[in-house]
Amino acid sequence: MDAISFVLGIKSSHLRSAHLRDLVYRGRVLRTSTINGDGSATKNDLNGHANANNASENEAAEQNTQERHDPKSAWVTAVYEDDAGDEQFWKRTITNQGVSEYRINDRVVTAQQYNEALEAENILIKARNFLVFQGDVEAIASQSPRDLTRLIEQISGSLEYKAEYERLKEAQDEALDIQNFNLHRRRGINSELKQYEEQKREAENYSKKADERDQAIVTHILWKLYHFQRVMEESSAEIQRHQEELKEHRRSIEKYEHSLDEAKKEQTKAGKEVAKTEKSIKGKDKDIEGKENGLVPVAEKIDLSRQSVVKCEKRVADITKERDSHSASVKQSTKDLKVVEKAQAQWENEQKRLAEQEGRELSETDIQQYNKLKSEVNKRTASDQARLDNLSRQQKADEEAVNSLKSKVDSAEWQSHKLETELGDIGERKAGVNSQIKEITKDMSIKKKAYNEQTSERLRLSQVRTEKDEQLQEVLTKLLEAEDGRKQNEKDVRMRNTVSDMKRIFPGVKGRVSELCKPIEKRYGVAVSTVLGRNFDAVIVENERTAIDCIQYLRDQRRGQATFIPLDTIQWTSSGSNLKGTRGTRMAIDSISYESSLERAVAYVCGNAVICDDLATAKHVCWDKRNDVKAVTLDGSIIHKGGNMTGGLSGRQDTRRWEDAEVENLRKLKDKLLADLSSLPEPRRGSTEEEQLQGELTGLEQRFLYAKEEAKAHERNQTSKQKELSHAQDQLEAARPKYQEKSRELDTSKQHLEELQAAVSEVQDDVFAAFCQRLGYDNIRVYEAQQGSLQQEAAQKNLEFSTQKSRLQSRIKYEEQQLQETNNRIKRLEDQITQDQALIEELGAEQESTQGELGRLGAEIEQLGEQLKKQKAKHTQKAEKVNEQRREVQKRSQTVESTLRAISGLESERQLSAAGRYSLLRRCKLEDVDLPLTEESRALDQLPIDEIVQTDPDAMDVDDDQDLSSMQPSNIPDYGIEIDFEDLDDDLKDLEDDNRTEDELQSRVKALNGELDHMAPNMRAMERVQTARGRLATTDQDYEDARKRAIKAKDAFAKVKDKRFELFNKAFSHISEQIGPIYKDLTKDPVNLPMGGSAYLDMEDSDEPYLDGIKYHAMPPLKRFRDMEHLSGGEKTMAALALLFAVHSYQPSPFFVLDEVDAALDNANVAKIANYIRDHAGPGMQFIVISLKTGLFQGSEALVGIYRDQGANTSKALTLDVNVLSPPLES
């Protein structure tokens, strides 16, 4: 093996040496031999001279000193003969320095050329597809899935692409990372460039806008202050007048509200009675529907039973006709039999009479002479006469047998023909019934599908209606509980109505904060209400324009005041407090459920408020951790940013307002459910189409059962007839050969009889010549024939009569059997008719009982209907009374509401004007705006900044629900500041405080201030823009280069990946297909185990199989599945050899060297291996096996022995051709 492996280029690590130089043999060399340059030894002649061209002094020194010289090199030559018969000499030489030399046909080549020459012959050095070392079998049997994957990679050649695959994959990943880095870098520079360009434009506009701002401020403030002063004076007078009107209206409302409550109670009582009656009617309707649905299948069953009776009666009539036919046939055959017997008797009598008339009487002398001559003839023909008598008797017996067999053949043929005709009729009837079954089955499928669809739709609608009713009842119950004992205050009613009107008029109005958001849990209700504070009833709008329109609407309609939060301009600052790790705390905004579009408004009203479980946690958050937040506890206590605390507030009022929002949602849900219920189709008492489908389906099922029974009957009849036909045909087949054989025997006997009769006749003619001449007969046989013809004719006639009688008797027996079978069929049908008639009577009684029950239920429903009609009339009267009282209350409430809206609007305008005046004066003081004042006025510097108590903007307002009828105009201080409006243009004084003027003055100032506030000019923006553009150009180029490299790397990787996968998959598919048959061939035993074992390969990763393992499973014959490590040594060896042979079959080398692969095998398995090798060896495939088992020796074609030639210092081989050896001769 070392020599074969060495010459075929195997690495030294797989040989029995660590280095190639260790392969040079350093053993003893004969003293009479000389070491050549290539490591071989040349034996010297008797005189001591070497054959090689060595120097004489070396030879002399060698002989004299008798010292041993070690070889300096070694070589191995392999002679390979291809299919064409050409020989190639592959030689590899190694020196003691470890240097190799390669030769092909005595021509020096490089190692690569040497390997290419071997690969050209499909000898793959890396894959080692041409040899198996001694330990490879055990290693293969216990190798891991990944090792098997690597083996297939080596065989397939895909392993050569592994390094390139990994390199290109790494290059692809690296290129993608660089591309993504440049992409993100480019995006960042683009964003930076846009920012610098914006800063540049801001710097240019800043200086222009700053000069325009101050010009419009003074004019706008004077115009606002002038109108604030006028509104305050006019509103105070109007409020006093409306207070007096309100007192009278409220006394009138209380009276009608009491009457309305009484009417509602009476209406509720009447409604319950109506609901109870309707429920009873629905129950009766349901009972009627069930009874009516039950009648349909009963009626259908009655119809089907009647149809079955008619059908059975018709079938009985048909079978009766058939029975009559059989009966007539029996009678006719019996009659014919009697006629034949009578004819036979008459003929026999006639024959006796004729025999007496035609017979000639001889004289006594003639008779004596006849007897004497007859005795002489008998003496001369004694032997022939005896034989003739025997043949005559035998011929008569044969004729009777032939006639009997002919009668049997004729009867069997007639019976077979009749049975074939009956089978044809039965087949046609059976085909018709099967066709009818198919049509019924098809109709049943269609009807079932339609019926299921109808039932499913009805059940779905019923389920939907039931769910909607249950939801509606649940909502009504919640509303009843929520409204029980509650009375909404007038302020909430006005506010809700006002917001609803604004939603209808202005599309941008979203609603109140309390309606658009709510706590995620009920326990956060008080805390969230406290956090929202005065913004609890604030109105969220889309933009500032909508807010201004709504404020103007409130002014025009005098419907009070409200706070508006525009989503587009509202500003808020997110909290930067670090609350992570603090238990019992959460941001207020995280405790509220709201729509994502309202996030800006919710963040504004919540601010940086934090909800804590208790006051201790709030103190820890604000004081210990020094977080700049407002902490609110679950009971409503507050720790403000400045450190002051607020407590003792009750969240009961705002909690109820949370409930008001839920009640409003319940009302909306109730309206939606009522609309959904009204849109559903009304339930009908009974679905005619569904009942019809059910009836038709029941009828089809009954018809199907009857048709199946009829088909089974035809099948049984056909089977019976078929058996009878087979029996008749068997009888015919058995009788016909016997009849033919007997006919041939009869003909032969007749021929032999004629020969004997001729011999006897010749003797008779000689003896009776004178006797016949005297009496006038041609010969004695004429006389004897005259006397015996009557007997012969009688025998023939008797045979014909016997044949006819036998045929008629067989026919009578068959017809009697058919008659009995027909009578049995008629009896079964009559029994079925009796059962169906009994069923019809039973179903009729059930139908009458159900109809009586339906009549009773109908009468009860009519009675309940009359009662329901009266109750509905009463309920309608009560409802009309309630509506009348409600209209009275609403009529007077409208007047109160109108007055309240007027008072609220006037007070709001007054307070709003006062607040606006103070805000403008305070603004002027803070911003150093120089306003014109009168001479008596105090200076603007003396305006108190903190005169008004500044409540926390996030604190909760307390609704005292005070009586607005006692409300008096509040005192509004002017702080001694009097504005001089002389400088205000008269045109502005005459203009009303409307949106147009406000837009012209305020929008100008506000727009300029807003633009300046948002401007943050950067004077170095131009320089930074240029720098950013240069960086962007460089980055764009880098990104484009990276993208191209990524595409190129991806294409290159995909190409190598596809090639590697193609090579691997091709080899795996081949090996996977071959492993099973090969393992089966290796493990099967033609006698004991003809099926053999089974083996297969399992791929763990089908996309890239070379990255994962491949499992090899082998199951020996008659054993259950086990893992490879649980197999015995022999079983592992057989499994490993099967895998090796399958791998070798992919790219087979011209020879395969096996080194003691049978070490762990018993004799039986060695024999299997030998048989496999012998079966697969051929001209293109040579197996070289190194073995110590006799089983392989005996099955081999040649034996090779290796020994060492000590004199030549080389290895030699002895070859024994086993095929040419003849077996030894026996002694």
PDB file of N, CA, C and O in Angstrom, residues 8-33:
ATOM      1  N   LEU A   8       1.320   7.062  -6.625  1.00  0.00           N
ATOM      2  CA  LEU A   8       0.129   7.788  -7.087  1.00  0.00           C
ATOM      3  C   LEU A   8      -0.025   9.120  -6.383  1.00  0.00           C
ATOM      4  O   LEU A   8      -1.091   9.738  -6.452  1.00  0.00           O
ATOM      5  N   GLY A   9       1.004   9.584  -5.676  1.00  0.00           N
ATOM      6  CA  GLY A   9       1.049  10.961  -5.201  1.00  0.00           C
ATOM      7  C   GLY A   9       0.407  11.214  -3.870  1.00  0.00           C
ATOM      8  O   GLY A   9       0.146  12.376  -3.533  1.00  0.00           O
ATOM      9  N   ILE A  10       0.113  10.162  -3.048  1.00  0.00           N
ATOM     10  CA  ILE A  10      -0.484  10.390  -1.741  1.00  0.00           C
ATOM     11  C   ILE A  10       0.538  11.039  -0.824  1.00  0.00           C
ATOM     12  O   ILE A  10       1.729  10.721  -0.854  1.00  0.00           O
ATOM     13  N   LYS A  11       0.046  11.962   0.069  1.00  0.00           N
ATOM     14  CA  LYS A  11       0.936  12.655   0.986  1.00  0.00           C
ATOM     15  C   LYS A  11       1.515  11.679   2.008  1.00  0.00           C
ATOM     16  O   LYS A  11       0.920  10.665   2.331  1.00  0.00           O
ATOM     17  N   SER A  12       2.682  12.067   2.551  1.00  0.00           N
ATOM     18  CA  SER A  12       3.351  11.198   3.517  1.00  0.00           C
ATOM     19  C   SER A  12       2.572  11.063   4.810  1.00  0.00           C
ATOM     20  O   SER A  12       2.751  10.103   5.546  1.00  0.00           O
ATOM     21  N   SER A  13       1.683  12.044   5.112  1.00  0.00           N
ATOM     22  CA  SER A  13       0.904  11.970   6.350  1.00  0.00           C
ATOM     23  C   SER A  13      -0.047  10.790   6.339  1.00  0.00           C
ATOM     24  O   SER A  13      -0.470  10.322   7.393  1.00  0.00           O
ATOM     25  N   HIS A  14      -0.425  10.302   5.171  1.00  0.00           N
ATOM     26  CA  HIS A  14      -1.303   9.137   5.059  1.00  0.00           C
ATOM     27  C   HIS A  14      -0.515   7.826   4.970  1.00  0.00           C
ATOM     28  O   HIS A  14      -1.131   6.754   4.893  1.00  0.00           O
ATOM     29  N   LEU A  15       0.836   7.901   4.927  1.00  0.00           N
ATOM     30  CA  LEU A  15       1.681   6.716   4.844  1.00  0.00           C
ATOM     31  C   LEU A  15       2.266   6.410   6.216  1.00  0.00           C
ATOM     32  O   LEU A  15       2.015   7.129   7.203  1.00  0.00           O
ATOM     33  N   ARG A  16       3.038   5.345   6.291  1.00  0.00           N
ATOM     34  CA  ARG A  16       3.600   4.930   7.575  1.00  0.00           C
ATOM     35  C   ARG A  16       4.931   5.625   7.864  1.00  0.00           C
ATOM     36  O   ARG A  16       5.912   5.020   8.269  1.00  0.00           O
ATOM     37  N   SER A  17       4.976   6.923   7.596  1.00  0.00           N
ATOM     38  CA  SER A  17       6.197   7.692   7.880  1.00  0.00           C
ATOM     39  C   SER A  17       5.804   9.148   7.990  1.00  0.00           C
ATOM     40  O   SER A  17       4.850   9.602   7.356  1.00  0.00           O
ATOM     41  N   ALA A  18       6.541   9.875   8.827  1.00  0.00           N
ATOM     42  CA  ALA A  18       6.251  11.300   9.005  1.00  0.00           C
ATOM     43  C   ALA A  18       6.807  12.110   7.853  1.00  0.00           C
ATOM     44  O   ALA A  18       6.245  13.160   7.513  1.00  0.00           O
ATOM     45  N   HIS A  19       7.893  11.671   7.230  1.00  0.00           N
ATOM     46  CA  HIS A  19       8.521  12.401   6.127  1.00  0.00           C
ATOM     47  C   HIS A  19       8.763  11.431   4.984  1.00  0.00           C
ATOM     48  O   HIS A  19       8.926  10.221   5.180  1.00  0.00           O
ATOM     49  N   LEU A  20       8.789  11.998   3.772  1.00  0.00           N
ATOM     50  CA  LEU A  20       8.975  11.161   2.596  1.00  0.00           C
ATOM     51  C   LEU A  20      10.355  10.482   2.590  1.00  0.00           C
ATOM     52  O   LEU A  20      10.511   9.371   2.103  1.00  0.00           O
ATOM     53  N   ARG A  21      11.359  11.166   3.139  1.00  0.00           N
ATOM     54  CA  ARG A  21      12.712  10.575   3.118  1.00  0.00           C
ATOM     55  C   ARG A  21      12.795   9.312   3.969  1.00  0.00           C
ATOM     56  O   ARG A  21      13.707   8.495   3.788  1.00  0.00           O
ATOM     57  N   ASP A  22      11.847   9.170   4.893  1.00  0.00           N
ATOM     58  CA  ASP A  22      11.856   7.957   5.723  1.00  0.00           C
ATOM     59  C   ASP A  22      11.432   6.742   4.935  1.00  0.00           C
ATOM     60  O   ASP A  22      11.548   5.606   5.433  1.00  0.00           O
ATOM     61  N   LEU A  23      10.894   6.941   3.731  1.00  0.00           N
ATOM     62  CA  LEU A  23      10.463   5.799   2.921  1.00  0.00           C
ATOM     63  C   LEU A  23      11.643   5.094   2.261  1.00  0.00           C
ATOM     64  O   LEU A  23      11.474   3.998   1.721  1.00  0.00           O
ATOM     65  N   VAL A  24      12.803   5.722   2.216  1.00  0.00           N
ATOM     66  CA  VAL A  24      13.979   5.086   1.600  1.00  0.00           C
ATOM     67  C   VAL A  24      14.452   3.943   2.495  1.00  0.00           C
ATOM     68  O   VAL A  24      14.721   4.146   3.692  1.00  0.00           O
ATOM     69  N   TYR A  25      14.530   2.765   1.943  1.00  0.00           N
ATOM     70  CA  TYR A  25      14.878   1.587   2.726  1.00  0.00           C
ATOM     71  C   TYR A  25      16.353   1.625   3.098  1.00  0.00           C
ATOM     72  O   TYR A  25      17.223   1.853   2.255  1.00  0.00           O
ATOM     73  N   ARG A  26      16.646   1.380   4.376  1.00  0.00           N
ATOM     74  CA  ARG A  26      18.030   1.423   4.857  1.00  0.00           C
ATOM     75  C   ARG A  26      18.438   0.079   5.464  1.00  0.00           C
ATOM     76  O   ARG A  26      19.271  -0.013   6.352  1.00  0.00           O
ATOM     77  N   GLY A  27      17.843  -0.964   4.959  1.00  0.00           N
ATOM     78  CA  GLY A  27      18.172  -2.294   5.492  1.00  0.00           C
ATOM     79  C   GLY A  27      19.473  -2.833   4.922  1.00  0.00           C
ATOM     80  O   GLY A  27      20.222  -2.154   4.200  1.00  0.00           O
ATOM     81  N   ARG A  28      19.732  -4.080   5.224  1.00  0.00           N
ATOM     82  CA  ARG A  28      20.990  -4.717   4.816  1.00  0.00           C
ATOM     83  C   ARG A  28      21.028  -4.957   3.317  1.00  0.00           C
ATOM     84  O   ARG A  28      20.050  -5.367   2.721  1.00  0.00           O
ATOM     85  N   VAL A  29      22.173  -4.695   2.687  1.00  0.00           N
ATOM     86  CA  VAL A  29      22.414  -4.928   1.276  1.00  0.00           C
ATOM     87  C   VAL A  29      23.521  -5.965   1.152  1.00  0.00           C
ATOM     88  O   VAL A  29      24.520  -5.931   1.896  1.00  0.00           O
ATOM     89  N   LEU A  30      23.355  -6.891   0.236  1.00  0.00           N
ATOM     90  CA  LEU A  30      24.368  -7.943   0.071  1.00  0.00           C
ATOM     91  C   LEU A  30      25.727  -7.331  -0.256  1.00  0.00           C
ATOM     92  O   LEU A  30      25.827  -6.331  -0.965  1.00  0.00           O
ATOM     93  N   ARG A  31      26.732  -7.985   0.249  1.00  0.00           N
ATOM     94  CA  ARG A  31      28.070  -7.468  -0.011  1.00  0.00           C
ATOM     95  C   ARG A  31      28.464  -7.609  -1.470  1.00  0.00           C
ATOM     96  O   ARG A  31      29.321  -6.905  -1.973  1.00  0.00           O
ATOM     97  N   THR A  32      27.829  -8.531  -2.177  1.00  0.00           N
ATOM     98  CA  THR A  32      28.159  -8.710  -3.589  1.00  0.00           C
ATOM     99  C   THR A  32      27.359  -7.785  -4.487  1.00  0.00           C
ATOM    100  O   THR A  32      27.429  -7.896  -5.704  1.00  0.00           O
ATOM    101  N   SER A  33      26.551  -6.882  -3.887  1.00  0.00           N
ATOM    102  CA  SER A  33      25.737  -5.951  -4.669  1.00  0.00           C
ATOM    103  C   SER A  33      26.267  -4.546  -4.527  1.00  0.00           C
ATOM    104  O   SER A  33      26.940  -4.201  -3.546  1.00  0.00           O
TER     105      SER A  33
END
